[in-house]
XYZ file of C-alpha atoms in Angstrom:
774
model
C -43.624 111.467 -38.889
C -45.995 111.663 -35.921
C -46.055 115.169 -33.946
C -45.349 114.727 -30.353
C -43.330 117.768 -29.302
C -44.319 121.231 -30.133
C -42.896 124.696 -29.431
C -44.910 127.966 -29.654
C -42.697 130.887 -30.212
C -44.423 134.191 -28.974
C -46.523 134.268 -25.983
C -49.029 136.868 -26.689
C -52.787 136.184 -26.797
C -52.508 134.402 -29.987
C -49.502 132.308 -29.245
C -50.521 131.294 -25.695
C -54.016 130.334 -27.157
C -52.623 128.046 -29.616
C -50.277 126.516 -27.119
C -53.467 125.855 -24.749
C -55.270 124.159 -27.610
C -52.109 121.984 -28.230
C -52.047 121.205 -24.458
C -56.073 120.524 -24.737
C -54.921 117.772 -27.156
C -52.869 116.269 -24.376
C -49.668 117.250 -26.007
C -46.591 118.892 -24.009
C -45.896 122.075 -25.587
C -42.850 124.679 -25.040
C -43.901 128.339 -24.828
C -41.048 130.734 -25.616
C -40.738 134.527 -25.734
C -37.778 136.903 -25.529
C -36.226 138.176 -22.235
C -37.454 141.564 -21.363
C -34.796 144.199 -20.674
C -33.961 144.057 -16.876
C -36.121 141.197 -16.067
C -35.187 139.044 -13.193
C -37.197 136.141 -14.174
C -35.968 135.294 -17.676
C -39.250 133.341 -18.447
C -41.607 136.148 -17.303
C -43.504 136.627 -20.517
C -44.306 132.901 -20.943
C -44.944 132.209 -17.232
C -47.377 135.293 -17.177
C -49.153 134.121 -20.399
C -49.511 130.644 -18.773
C -51.231 132.053 -15.653
C -53.471 134.185 -17.741
C -54.551 131.099 -19.716
C -55.620 129.531 -16.236
C -57.986 132.613 -15.416
C -59.142 133.857 -18.961
C -62.971 133.639 -20.041
C -64.050 131.964 -22.031
C -61.648 129.449 -20.908
C -58.696 128.651 -23.313
C -58.092 125.558 -21.321
C -60.440 122.583 -21.610
C -59.309 121.719 -18.142
C -56.979 123.524 -15.869
C -54.753 120.536 -15.325
C -53.874 121.072 -19.136
C -51.917 124.125 -17.910
C -49.229 121.626 -16.718
C -48.440 120.357 -20.147
C -47.186 124.097 -21.072
C -43.710 124.688 -20.158
C -42.403 128.234 -20.015
C -38.977 129.190 -21.399
C -37.332 131.848 -23.350
C -35.462 132.285 -26.675
C -31.994 132.330 -25.427
C -31.801 129.651 -22.713
C -34.257 127.228 -24.545
C -33.080 127.844 -28.186
C -31.237 124.416 -28.028
C -34.544 122.642 -27.204
C -35.579 123.067 -30.619
C -33.200 120.003 -31.603
C -36.001 117.773 -30.099
C -39.054 119.397 -31.312
C -41.328 118.042 -34.057
C -43.439 121.213 -34.997
C -42.267 124.758 -34.352
C -44.698 127.551 -34.447
C -43.872 131.226 -34.869
C -46.242 133.620 -33.414
C -44.226 136.901 -33.111
C -44.979 140.476 -34.200
C -45.791 140.942 -37.989
C -42.318 142.214 -39.172
C -40.618 140.353 -41.848
C -37.324 141.153 -40.674
C -37.724 140.016 -37.166
C -39.270 136.789 -38.351
C -36.533 136.046 -40.995
C -33.898 136.765 -38.110
C -35.741 134.138 -35.791
C -36.078 131.625 -38.694
C -32.361 131.537 -39.006
C -31.819 130.726 -35.461
C -34.106 128.098 -35.795
C -32.819 126.393 -38.667
C -29.449 126.452 -37.110
C -30.772 124.081 -34.254
C -33.899 122.304 -35.237
C -33.641 118.600 -36.296
C -33.793 117.237 -39.510
C -37.399 116.885 -40.833
C -39.024 119.231 -38.246
C -41.842 121.210 -39.484
C -41.748 124.885 -39.167
C -44.917 127.172 -39.521
C -45.723 130.826 -39.110
C -49.276 132.031 -37.938
C -48.961 135.228 -39.919
C -52.080 136.803 -41.470
C -50.513 139.319 -43.580
C -47.104 138.163 -44.816
C -46.679 136.110 -48.113
C -44.968 132.672 -47.695
C -42.467 133.494 -50.420
C -41.231 136.595 -48.422
C -40.799 134.702 -45.209
C -38.730 131.988 -46.756
C -36.801 134.212 -49.152
C -33.130 133.854 -48.846
C -33.350 130.977 -46.368
C -31.864 127.380 -46.806
C -33.652 125.172 -49.198
C -34.343 122.443 -46.416
C -35.845 125.147 -44.403
C -38.172 126.074 -47.361
C -39.054 122.307 -47.754
C -40.358 122.093 -44.086
C -41.944 125.600 -43.874
C -45.552 126.545 -44.253
C -48.319 128.915 -42.925
C -50.647 127.818 -40.161
C -53.276 130.580 -39.832
C -55.190 130.023 -36.628
C -58.320 131.860 -35.825
C -58.806 133.580 -32.521
C -59.649 132.264 -29.762
C -57.827 129.139 -31.121
C -60.027 126.833 -28.796
C -63.428 128.004 -30.294
C -62.625 128.968 -33.865
C -62.390 125.887 -35.945
C -60.953 127.227 -39.023
C -57.089 126.731 -39.712
C -55.839 127.977 -43.052
C -52.770 126.353 -44.241
C -50.542 127.867 -47.036
C -48.235 125.553 -48.656
C -45.272 126.976 -50.511
C -43.914 125.864 -53.993
C -41.177 123.933 -52.226
C -42.900 122.508 -49.164
C -42.682 118.797 -49.185
C -45.992 117.140 -49.260
C -45.235 114.732 -46.307
C -44.796 117.881 -44.059
C -48.430 119.019 -45.217
C -49.863 115.697 -44.822
C -48.414 115.403 -41.155
C -49.606 118.711 -40.178
C -53.161 118.418 -41.563
C -53.517 115.211 -39.988
C -52.451 116.474 -36.773
C -54.337 119.599 -36.591
C -57.571 117.608 -37.924
C -57.495 114.816 -35.424
C -55.764 116.271 -32.379
C -56.757 120.009 -32.621
C -60.176 119.639 -33.897
C -59.525 122.055 -36.768
C -61.278 122.187 -40.157
C -58.402 122.312 -42.271
C -58.424 124.455 -45.582
C -55.578 124.680 -48.002
C -55.150 128.141 -49.382
C -53.111 129.774 -51.906
C -50.360 132.177 -50.820
C -52.414 135.598 -51.444
C -53.225 138.308 -49.204
C -55.836 137.508 -46.439
C -55.802 134.023 -47.821
C -59.480 132.852 -47.955
C -61.489 133.862 -44.916
C -60.062 137.496 -44.002
C -60.033 138.101 -47.846
C -63.818 137.697 -48.108
C -64.677 138.516 -44.580
C -62.840 141.712 -44.225
C -64.429 142.836 -47.497
C -67.730 141.761 -46.415
C -67.420 143.900 -43.021
C -66.111 146.853 -44.768
C -68.839 146.851 -47.266
C -71.754 146.458 -44.877
C -70.406 149.359 -42.504
C -69.932 151.502 -45.645
C -73.467 150.756 -47.016
C -74.947 151.303 -43.446
C -73.422 154.714 -43.420
C -74.330 155.606 -46.949
C -78.012 154.682 -46.645
C -78.632 156.128 -43.285
C -79.226 152.950 -41.428
C -78.983 152.502 -37.872
C -76.692 149.966 -36.389
C -79.485 147.886 -35.204
C -80.896 147.884 -38.659
C -77.851 146.978 -40.284
C -77.185 144.083 -37.693
C -80.780 142.651 -37.889
C -80.340 142.345 -41.708
C -76.661 141.105 -41.773
C -77.216 138.686 -39.205
C -79.646 135.852 -39.217
C -81.545 136.602 -42.609
C -78.034 136.078 -44.370
C -77.069 133.134 -42.092
C -74.585 135.107 -40.121
C -74.210 135.209 -36.222
C -76.798 137.573 -34.649
C -73.792 139.910 -33.838
C -74.270 141.198 -37.597
C -71.492 143.606 -38.781
C -71.263 146.220 -35.959
C -71.463 143.771 -33.159
C -68.787 141.802 -34.851
C -66.599 144.813 -35.418
C -66.980 145.783 -31.624
C -65.866 142.181 -30.784
C -62.822 142.039 -32.832
C -61.949 145.518 -32.035
C -62.551 148.728 -34.172
C -58.957 149.758 -33.998
C -57.893 146.620 -36.045
C -59.933 148.009 -38.913
C -57.237 150.830 -40.122
C -54.460 148.171 -39.783
C -56.216 145.512 -41.996
C -57.083 147.991 -44.575
C -53.769 149.259 -44.616
C -52.331 145.879 -45.035
C -54.781 144.906 -47.685
C -54.405 147.996 -49.765
C -50.689 147.594 -49.901
C -50.528 143.980 -50.932
C -53.513 143.772 -53.378
C -53.403 145.162 -57.005
C -54.598 148.850 -57.485
C -57.566 147.428 -59.638
C -58.912 144.965 -56.850
C -62.564 145.709 -55.773
C -61.080 145.776 -52.238
C -59.485 149.131 -52.834
C -62.594 150.770 -53.203
C -64.001 149.487 -49.971
C -60.875 150.153 -48.013
C -62.249 153.542 -46.590
C -62.482 154.423 -42.870
C -65.193 156.767 -41.940
C -64.311 160.171 -40.103
C -66.576 158.796 -37.284
C -64.536 155.429 -36.919
C -61.323 157.444 -36.619
C -62.773 159.595 -33.760
C -64.207 156.478 -31.923
C -60.828 154.984 -31.991
C -59.193 158.256 -30.862
C -61.696 158.638 -28.176
C -61.010 155.087 -26.979
C -64.250 153.571 -28.289
C -62.482 150.482 -29.797
C -65.268 148.014 -28.907
C -65.732 145.664 -26.128
C -62.258 146.048 -25.042
C -62.509 149.730 -24.747
C -65.236 152.090 -23.529
C -67.627 150.673 -25.937
C -67.928 150.922 -29.551
C -70.881 150.913 -32.097
C -72.788 149.524 -28.915
C -71.844 150.580 -25.353
C -73.340 149.477 -21.872
C -74.260 152.951 -20.017
C -73.972 152.791 -16.372
C -74.263 156.457 -15.549
C -77.824 156.533 -13.992
C -76.858 153.277 -11.748
C -78.438 150.888 -14.203
C -76.974 148.951 -17.180
C -78.490 150.457 -20.499
C -77.336 149.217 -23.800
C -76.805 152.065 -26.172
C -75.977 152.207 -29.727
C -74.044 154.991 -31.735
C -75.939 157.325 -34.258
C -73.924 156.899 -37.400
C -74.814 160.434 -38.483
C -73.973 162.384 -35.686
C -72.013 160.066 -33.182
C -74.237 160.448 -30.351
C -75.371 157.473 -28.346
C -78.809 156.537 -27.361
C -80.614 153.624 -25.840
C -80.664 151.042 -28.392
C -84.096 150.039 -30.395
C -85.330 147.331 -32.090
C -85.024 147.287 -35.890
C -88.438 147.618 -37.407
C -88.003 148.147 -41.018
C -90.645 146.254 -43.297
C -87.909 144.272 -45.047
C -87.367 142.746 -41.636
C -90.797 141.073 -41.686
C -90.687 137.453 -40.998
C -92.045 136.298 -44.407
C -89.453 138.727 -46.023
C -86.409 137.472 -44.205
C -87.062 133.748 -44.757
C -86.593 134.245 -48.492
C -83.266 135.887 -49.285
C -84.369 136.639 -52.954
C -87.481 138.572 -51.434
C -85.219 140.282 -48.762
C -82.607 141.537 -51.527
C -85.482 142.821 -53.921
C -87.423 144.551 -51.202
C -88.250 148.167 -52.041
C -87.102 149.928 -48.756
C -83.693 151.079 -47.497
C -83.275 147.553 -45.714
C -83.763 145.666 -49.004
C -81.345 148.215 -50.874
C -78.912 147.513 -48.211
C -79.121 143.691 -48.172
C -78.758 143.760 -52.015
C -75.750 145.899 -51.909
C -73.937 144.000 -49.464
C -74.650 140.735 -50.870
C -74.190 141.686 -54.482
C -70.903 143.061 -53.929
C -69.653 140.237 -51.267
C -70.880 137.431 -53.470
C -69.543 138.862 -56.791
C -66.126 139.710 -55.252
C -66.052 136.044 -53.935
C -66.832 134.545 -57.346
C -64.256 136.848 -58.766
C -61.549 135.588 -56.316
C -61.582 131.940 -57.971
C -59.208 130.595 -58.729
C -56.781 133.314 -57.122
C -57.488 132.410 -53.465
C -58.315 128.740 -54.368
C -60.319 126.651 -56.986
C -62.492 124.751 -54.803
C -65.808 126.544 -53.976
C -66.785 123.932 -51.109
C -63.402 124.718 -49.594
C -64.044 128.390 -49.573
C -67.586 128.025 -48.367
C -66.102 125.810 -45.686
C -63.561 128.632 -44.697
C -66.310 131.228 -44.238
C -68.529 128.766 -42.023
C -65.592 127.824 -40.058
C -63.810 131.046 -39.664
C -66.635 133.598 -39.582
C -69.395 131.117 -38.365
C -71.592 131.793 -41.365
C -74.555 129.395 -41.778
C -73.897 129.513 -45.336
C -70.719 130.042 -47.731
C -70.884 132.727 -50.320
C -71.667 130.201 -53.030
C -74.255 128.511 -50.957
C -75.866 132.028 -50.518
C -75.679 132.495 -54.371
C -77.624 129.270 -54.719
C -80.351 130.378 -52.198
C -80.696 133.596 -54.099
C -80.656 131.826 -57.364
C -77.776 132.145 -59.689
C -79.717 133.191 -62.810
C -81.771 135.918 -60.894
C -78.617 137.136 -59.444
C -76.758 137.149 -62.732
C -79.906 139.028 -64.352
C -79.942 141.591 -61.567
C -76.303 142.345 -61.762
C -76.668 142.752 -65.745
C -79.703 145.084 -65.150
C -77.692 147.096 -63.118
C -74.760 147.291 -65.521
C -72.499 145.334 -62.865
C -69.881 143.219 -64.104
C -70.435 139.293 -63.882
C -67.445 137.322 -62.744
C -66.749 134.385 -65.259
C -67.246 131.692 -62.683
C -70.795 133.221 -62.066
C -71.456 132.863 -65.832
C -70.705 129.001 -65.341
C -73.566 128.627 -62.956
C -76.276 129.871 -65.385
C -79.082 127.589 -65.706
C -77.702 125.527 -62.825
C -76.515 125.733 -59.194
C -73.159 125.984 -57.610
C -74.204 122.680 -55.737
C -76.418 119.799 -56.481
C -76.962 116.218 -55.310
C -76.652 113.270 -57.759
C -77.122 109.631 -56.634
C -77.366 110.560 -53.251
C -74.080 112.585 -53.155
C -73.556 116.274 -52.909
C -71.297 117.784 -55.900
C -69.836 121.148 -56.422
C -69.230 123.071 -59.807
C -65.657 123.345 -60.522
C -63.889 126.237 -62.468
C -64.589 124.524 -65.685
C -68.273 124.374 -65.287
C -68.121 120.747 -64.415
C -69.669 119.086 -61.368
C -67.388 117.308 -58.922
C -68.228 114.957 -56.284
C -67.430 116.384 -52.714
C -65.200 113.822 -51.142
C -64.957 113.443 -47.257
C -61.796 112.384 -45.633
C -61.484 109.030 -44.078
C -63.194 108.759 -40.662
C -65.711 111.625 -41.309
C -69.425 110.496 -41.162
C -72.172 113.099 -41.401
C -75.679 112.711 -40.879
C -76.317 115.273 -43.680
C -74.589 113.186 -46.162
C -76.510 110.053 -45.028
C -79.957 111.855 -45.501
C -78.941 112.752 -49.189
C -79.266 109.086 -50.064
C -81.572 107.586 -47.606
C -84.736 107.872 -45.766
C -85.006 107.358 -42.089
C -86.255 104.081 -40.749
C -88.845 106.051 -38.515
C -89.576 109.565 -38.011
C -91.897 111.916 -36.273
C -92.086 115.605 -35.606
C -89.204 115.617 -33.065
C -86.919 112.558 -33.775
C -85.711 110.330 -36.441
C -84.010 107.068 -36.698
C -81.240 106.441 -39.201
C -79.487 103.468 -40.540
C -75.803 104.560 -40.533
C -74.481 101.086 -41.645
C -72.967 97.937 -39.997
C -76.157 97.444 -37.971
C -75.992 100.679 -36.354
C -79.065 103.040 -35.883
C -78.612 106.722 -35.161
C -81.548 108.433 -33.311
C -81.510 112.033 -33.991
C -83.319 114.677 -32.139
C -84.591 117.577 -34.323
C -87.151 119.271 -32.086
C -86.764 123.048 -31.428
C -83.440 123.581 -29.723
C -83.589 119.699 -29.593
C -85.660 119.963 -26.290
C -86.800 116.548 -25.125
C -90.687 115.960 -25.689
C -93.063 113.264 -25.840
C -92.121 112.402 -29.352
C -88.568 112.073 -28.701
C -89.387 109.821 -25.898
C -91.704 107.778 -28.245
C -88.947 107.453 -30.646
C -86.457 106.157 -28.095
C -89.162 103.440 -27.013
C -89.415 102.620 -30.817
C -85.550 102.017 -31.145
C -85.626 99.947 -27.855
C -88.236 97.710 -29.574
C -86.869 97.219 -33.132
C -83.069 96.996 -32.700
C -82.971 93.568 -30.833
C -84.119 91.908 -33.963
C -82.917 93.977 -36.596
C -79.930 95.890 -35.613
C -76.893 95.691 -33.092
C -76.728 99.016 -31.543
C -77.815 102.634 -31.081
C -76.075 105.809 -31.035
C -77.818 109.147 -29.743
C -76.480 111.855 -31.951
C -77.745 114.965 -33.970
C -75.893 117.778 -35.876
C -77.648 120.824 -34.285
C -76.087 123.474 -32.639
C -76.599 121.837 -29.368
C -77.219 118.149 -28.648
C -80.186 119.009 -26.360
C -81.036 121.981 -24.261
C -83.118 119.841 -21.992
C -86.849 118.610 -21.617
C -89.603 120.906 -22.742
C -90.824 122.181 -19.293
C -93.238 124.305 -21.067
C -95.498 121.401 -21.628
C -95.537 120.797 -18.036
C -96.495 124.551 -17.333
C -99.462 124.556 -19.636
C -100.936 121.408 -17.713
C -100.016 123.074 -14.389
C -101.948 126.244 -15.315
C -104.992 124.020 -15.329
C -104.089 121.899 -12.470
C -103.804 118.767 -14.508
C -101.632 117.101 -12.133
C -102.036 113.402 -13.034
C -101.066 114.258 -16.426
C -97.883 116.026 -15.341
C -97.278 112.960 -13.234
C -97.821 110.636 -16.305
C -95.521 112.710 -18.275
C -92.770 112.400 -15.536
C -93.377 108.542 -15.143
C -92.976 108.217 -19.108
C -89.674 109.772 -19.143
C -88.481 107.720 -16.525
C -89.651 104.508 -18.251
C -88.254 105.595 -21.331
C -85.001 106.139 -19.877
C -84.985 103.254 -17.854
C -85.772 100.951 -20.823
C -82.873 102.737 -22.727
C -80.531 101.962 -19.741
C -81.366 98.274 -19.638
C -81.952 97.729 -23.192
C -80.435 94.226 -24.646
C -77.960 96.142 -26.728
C -75.272 98.814 -25.979
C -76.178 102.455 -26.490
C -73.662 105.478 -26.947
C -74.454 108.999 -26.589
C -72.611 111.491 -28.686
C -73.214 114.898 -27.398
C -71.933 118.276 -28.855
C -72.548 121.595 -27.603
C -75.078 122.062 -24.674
C -76.556 118.689 -23.201
C -78.590 120.139 -20.275
C -81.547 118.828 -17.899
C -83.439 116.167 -19.838
C -80.738 115.951 -22.497
C -78.050 115.206 -19.947
C -80.366 112.699 -18.314
C -80.481 110.859 -21.744
C -76.621 110.783 -21.588
C -76.684 109.425 -17.959
C -78.437 106.384 -19.161
C -76.190 105.388 -22.131
C -73.512 102.647 -21.863
C -70.777 104.893 -23.058
C -70.252 108.285 -24.350
C -68.183 109.555 -27.311
C -68.167 113.442 -26.665
C -67.241 116.144 -28.830
C -64.655 118.200 -26.712
C -66.823 121.090 -26.631
C -69.754 119.485 -24.748
C -71.267 121.513 -22.069
C -73.165 119.255 -19.771
C -75.281 119.573 -16.846
C -78.431 119.230 -14.915
C -80.047 122.688 -14.513
C -83.541 121.693 -13.321
C -83.054 123.864 -10.230
C -83.100 126.965 -12.354
C -86.779 126.482 -13.134
C -87.689 125.426 -9.545
C -87.403 121.729 -10.055
C -85.285 118.793 -9.616
C -83.944 116.062 -12.359
C -86.792 113.650 -12.256
C -86.026 111.446 -15.216
C -83.477 109.535 -13.393
C -80.733 112.294 -13.302
C -80.800 112.534 -9.465
C -80.642 108.691 -9.285
C -77.719 108.357 -11.782
C -75.559 111.116 -10.467
C -76.141 109.701 -6.950
C -75.143 106.048 -8.244
C -72.202 107.457 -10.192
C -70.794 109.088 -7.131
C -71.644 106.143 -4.795
C -69.726 103.819 -7.455
C -66.864 106.150 -7.608
C -63.705 104.253 -6.372
C -62.005 107.652 -5.295
C -64.728 108.652 -3.094
C -64.253 108.691 0.620
C -65.928 105.780 2.732
C -69.532 105.877 3.699
C -72.548 107.144 1.630
C -72.308 110.925 2.876
C -69.502 111.988 0.404
C -71.251 110.727 -2.588
C -74.519 112.077 -1.413
C -72.986 115.572 -0.700
C -71.227 115.647 -4.094
C -74.384 114.649 -6.043
C -76.274 117.366 -4.022
C -73.744 119.986 -4.472
C -73.517 119.413 -8.372
C -77.257 119.298 -8.842
C -78.214 122.070 -6.308
C -75.769 124.507 -8.116
C -76.978 123.597 -11.526
C -73.134 122.873 -12.524
C -72.514 122.816 -16.001
C -69.172 121.417 -17.544
C -67.381 123.823 -19.788
C -65.785 121.009 -21.695
C -66.121 117.285 -22.103
C -62.903 116.903 -20.223
C -64.372 118.693 -17.409
C -67.685 117.007 -17.492
C -65.582 113.859 -16.344
C -64.913 115.826 -13.241
C -68.393 115.868 -12.214
C -69.144 112.124 -13.618
C -71.662 113.631 -16.178
C -69.387 111.373 -18.302
C -67.053 108.489 -17.017
C -63.306 108.571 -17.099
C -63.426 105.656 -19.330
C -65.659 107.441 -22.009
C -63.990 108.963 -24.920
C -63.476 112.453 -26.479
C -63.381 113.550 -30.084
C -61.670 116.783 -30.867
C -62.804 117.403 -34.432
C -66.775 117.635 -34.411
C -67.054 116.082 -37.988
C -65.549 113.022 -36.711
C -67.969 112.414 -33.737
C -70.413 110.333 -35.361
C -67.831 108.100 -36.922
C -66.045 107.588 -33.685
C -69.411 107.064 -31.699
C -70.503 104.507 -34.163
C -67.066 102.698 -33.823
C -67.303 102.828 -29.924
C -70.893 101.332 -30.150
C -69.769 98.378 -32.423
C -66.871 97.727 -29.944
C -69.349 97.164 -27.333
C -71.613 94.596 -29.214
C -69.743 91.279 -28.758
C -70.525 90.082 -25.200
C -72.698 92.774 -24.319
C -74.837 92.163 -21.283
C -77.612 94.418 -20.154
C -76.772 96.633 -17.203
C -78.116 95.325 -13.756
C -80.640 97.278 -11.742
C -78.716 99.511 -9.022
C -79.366 99.271 -5.278
C -78.280 101.706 -2.729
C -78.037 101.491 0.944
C -79.046 105.278 1.918
C -79.063 106.891 5.495
C -82.390 108.522 5.102
C -83.508 111.345 7.424
C -80.138 111.964 8.955
C -78.672 112.747 5.613
C -81.630 114.959 4.720
C -81.052 117.071 7.727
C -77.241 117.167 7.014
C -77.736 118.433 3.493
C -80.589 120.951 4.472
C -78.255 122.530 7.173
C -75.667 123.190 4.313
C -78.404 124.870 2.182
C -79.840 126.769 5.186
C -76.456 128.457 5.777
C -76.691 129.687 2.160
C -80.024 130.979 2.559
C -79.119 132.938 5.731
C -76.025 134.354 4.079
C -78.185 135.621 1.526
C -76.396 133.402 -1.370
C -79.708 131.518 -1.914
C -83.340 132.378 -1.606
C -85.744 130.831 0.654
C -87.359 128.977 -2.027
C -83.935 127.783 -3.295
C -84.010 126.112 0.300
C -87.189 124.455 -0.459
C -85.877 123.000 -3.728
C -82.791 121.851 -1.765
C -84.899 119.908 0.688
C -86.828 117.881 -1.939
C -83.539 117.176 -3.612
C -82.090 116.330 -0.351
C -85.201 113.979 0.150
C -84.174 112.288 -2.982
C -80.607 111.702 -2.484
C -81.028 110.636 1.058
C -83.369 107.695 0.153
C -86.598 109.384 1.545
C -88.056 107.379 4.783
C -85.467 104.890 4.895
C -82.331 103.943 6.779
C -78.863 102.487 5.960
C -80.193 99.011 6.733
C -82.693 98.899 3.747
C -81.492 98.898 0.056
C -83.246 101.308 -2.223
C -84.067 99.919 -5.924
C -84.071 101.975 -9.082
C -87.703 101.980 -8.921
C -87.687 103.502 -5.431
C -85.471 106.186 -6.507
C -87.546 107.024 -9.633
C -90.607 107.285 -7.247
C -88.784 109.733 -5.174
C -87.881 111.831 -7.909
C -91.479 111.885 -8.984
C -92.718 112.718 -5.577
C -90.184 115.657 -5.435
C -90.980 116.986 -8.747
C -94.737 117.010 -8.158
C -94.421 118.879 -4.655
C -92.216 121.357 -6.611
C -94.305 122.122 -9.640
C -97.383 122.667 -7.467
C -95.684 125.428 -5.960
C -96.508 129.018 -6.965
C -92.735 130.087 -6.931
C -91.866 127.264 -9.391
C -94.957 128.321 -11.746
C -93.858 131.959 -11.315
C -90.186 131.162 -12.125
C -91.509 129.170 -15.379
C -93.921 131.995 -16.344
C -91.062 134.730 -15.828
C -88.771 132.960 -18.169
C -91.578 132.676 -20.546
C -92.318 136.271 -20.617
C -88.660 137.159 -21.021
C -88.580 134.905 -24.196
C -86.120 132.474 -22.480
C -86.404 128.697 -23.666
C -88.656 126.672 -21.337
C -86.328 123.776 -21.117
C -84.651 122.207 -18.176
């Protein structure tokens, strides 16, 4: 059975968010809720939820048009519609009696073989299905989404003893391919995997910070990047999820867990936290939390609470000796460092990692699945067993023993070895019998990380590598800082263009960094500008243009495969590809105006030519010129790959992959599909109006300056951009070649980088610690 129709019952924040992600997959979804007493509009709850989805930030919908795929209804008038639904998702209040009452109604009308699931995070599956029909139990499971459903990749699926395997396979495949989820199968235990470990970690870190007298900044600095955890740390995360949630989570866990479970000892809410909740300091959704923004003096001042007396004061950078760079780079050094920071790090990690090992096989018997759940559900860089490997299993065990702490049996199995190892180019994991098992990837998943275990790059320099990913396909990987485009990356593109024709079939631009590329490294140009090395700067611009032009007109197909941010020079690399296979969460844009420049590696030219070739544009050159001017001059960045198609950063014929782990496989497949009969792109020629178009564009920019919406220097930048897009000193009777347009880009770029305002903008970004990329 394939899932084509879905209903979500419960139009709250979570239910509507799940409905939005299903709509993002291009599927029609029915969103139902109760009819409020006295309501004139019987669908008011679901309709209101849909309207909120359109406006909420960060956006739940990848494109506003996706809202049209969600139909509002109610549980009385639309209950019979469930007879035509493939997957029914229940997302109502966490009360067993209400859920079971709803399930009986669902079971009476649903079609044979439809799948029913609950998004519960607290109630056992056995309780949910107790007393219901055998067939209902066969078709029932738990699908635990994480909030917000669009952005959090983890989906925990809990399977009952009676759940039919076909239902599990169908749902797992749909959520993987269509919803982009990393699916982890869990046992039916309290908190499942991620929240069982994650809640224990948060609670432990909070209590240890109180006990040791740390500031919230110190605790977050230690609990953040040194441990491979997002920089929010623990207190920032508690503010984000809501401090008032903590007592409810602790109550649920203590009631459902055995009295001898270590979680019981940690389930203590400090008096200060109770007071914060009662005073409305519940985190970001309230007056503030462990951090707050004080606007009392007319300025926004970030403050943090003193855990000892509950008073707020301006936040200060953590300056513990244990936070020295050479210490935090080595986790073993950090947890053994002799100050309160080291004591805190050891206490938190020793308790959390020991607890995680103790939970095997209760919550699951696959350490890789558990590590994956923490990485996808809590955005940890490393899972608990990967962290033990980083510290050293033997060292970890010895320290536990020296402190007379118990050592979980699974941890003892890792003595004199690691939880993970690489054998014959394949990663393996330790199982619960102490035997290494190969980590298998699902069909259709191809990761560069796996390829690197068994192969060496074809070519490599400091910023980029070329990898053979099979079937005659090369992958060009960026690995500079933030994947910023620099001369080494340009050189590797040139290398690929030279070696592929006689040795390979096609090229994919792809990497597994957090972002595809944040742009060109404009800092290099700044250093040259400070010594007025203008010929060198112009040579850098020309080098980028020549490289991207060679990429665009290469005698083989090139596919760009972005994920995350693809900005400035990174966006320009994509604009010169034959096709794009983008991850759904791709944020693409030309942002050069932010540093006082214009796109000069062909970005302005390519946006202009795409809008000129757009069959939907109005007649004449000005609509296309105006659209390209608007997008570039406002530094427009798409909020998704689907929205990027609106701006023609990627074309309508390009493809989108929902699951990031499947992106390289899909990009490789697309690249191979273009090989047979491939012909290099012909050079573009455009008829542009020249001075008249430049004047018209400048009039629009001037109105923004005069209204105070733009600065005078923004007007200067706009004028140079207008010069490029209008064709410079030409008229409509002349054709502008690609080289003509590249020349105009260089001319505009050089005119702007010589301006003090541009240098001051870049220098200000440098002093503020912002990345010098465009």
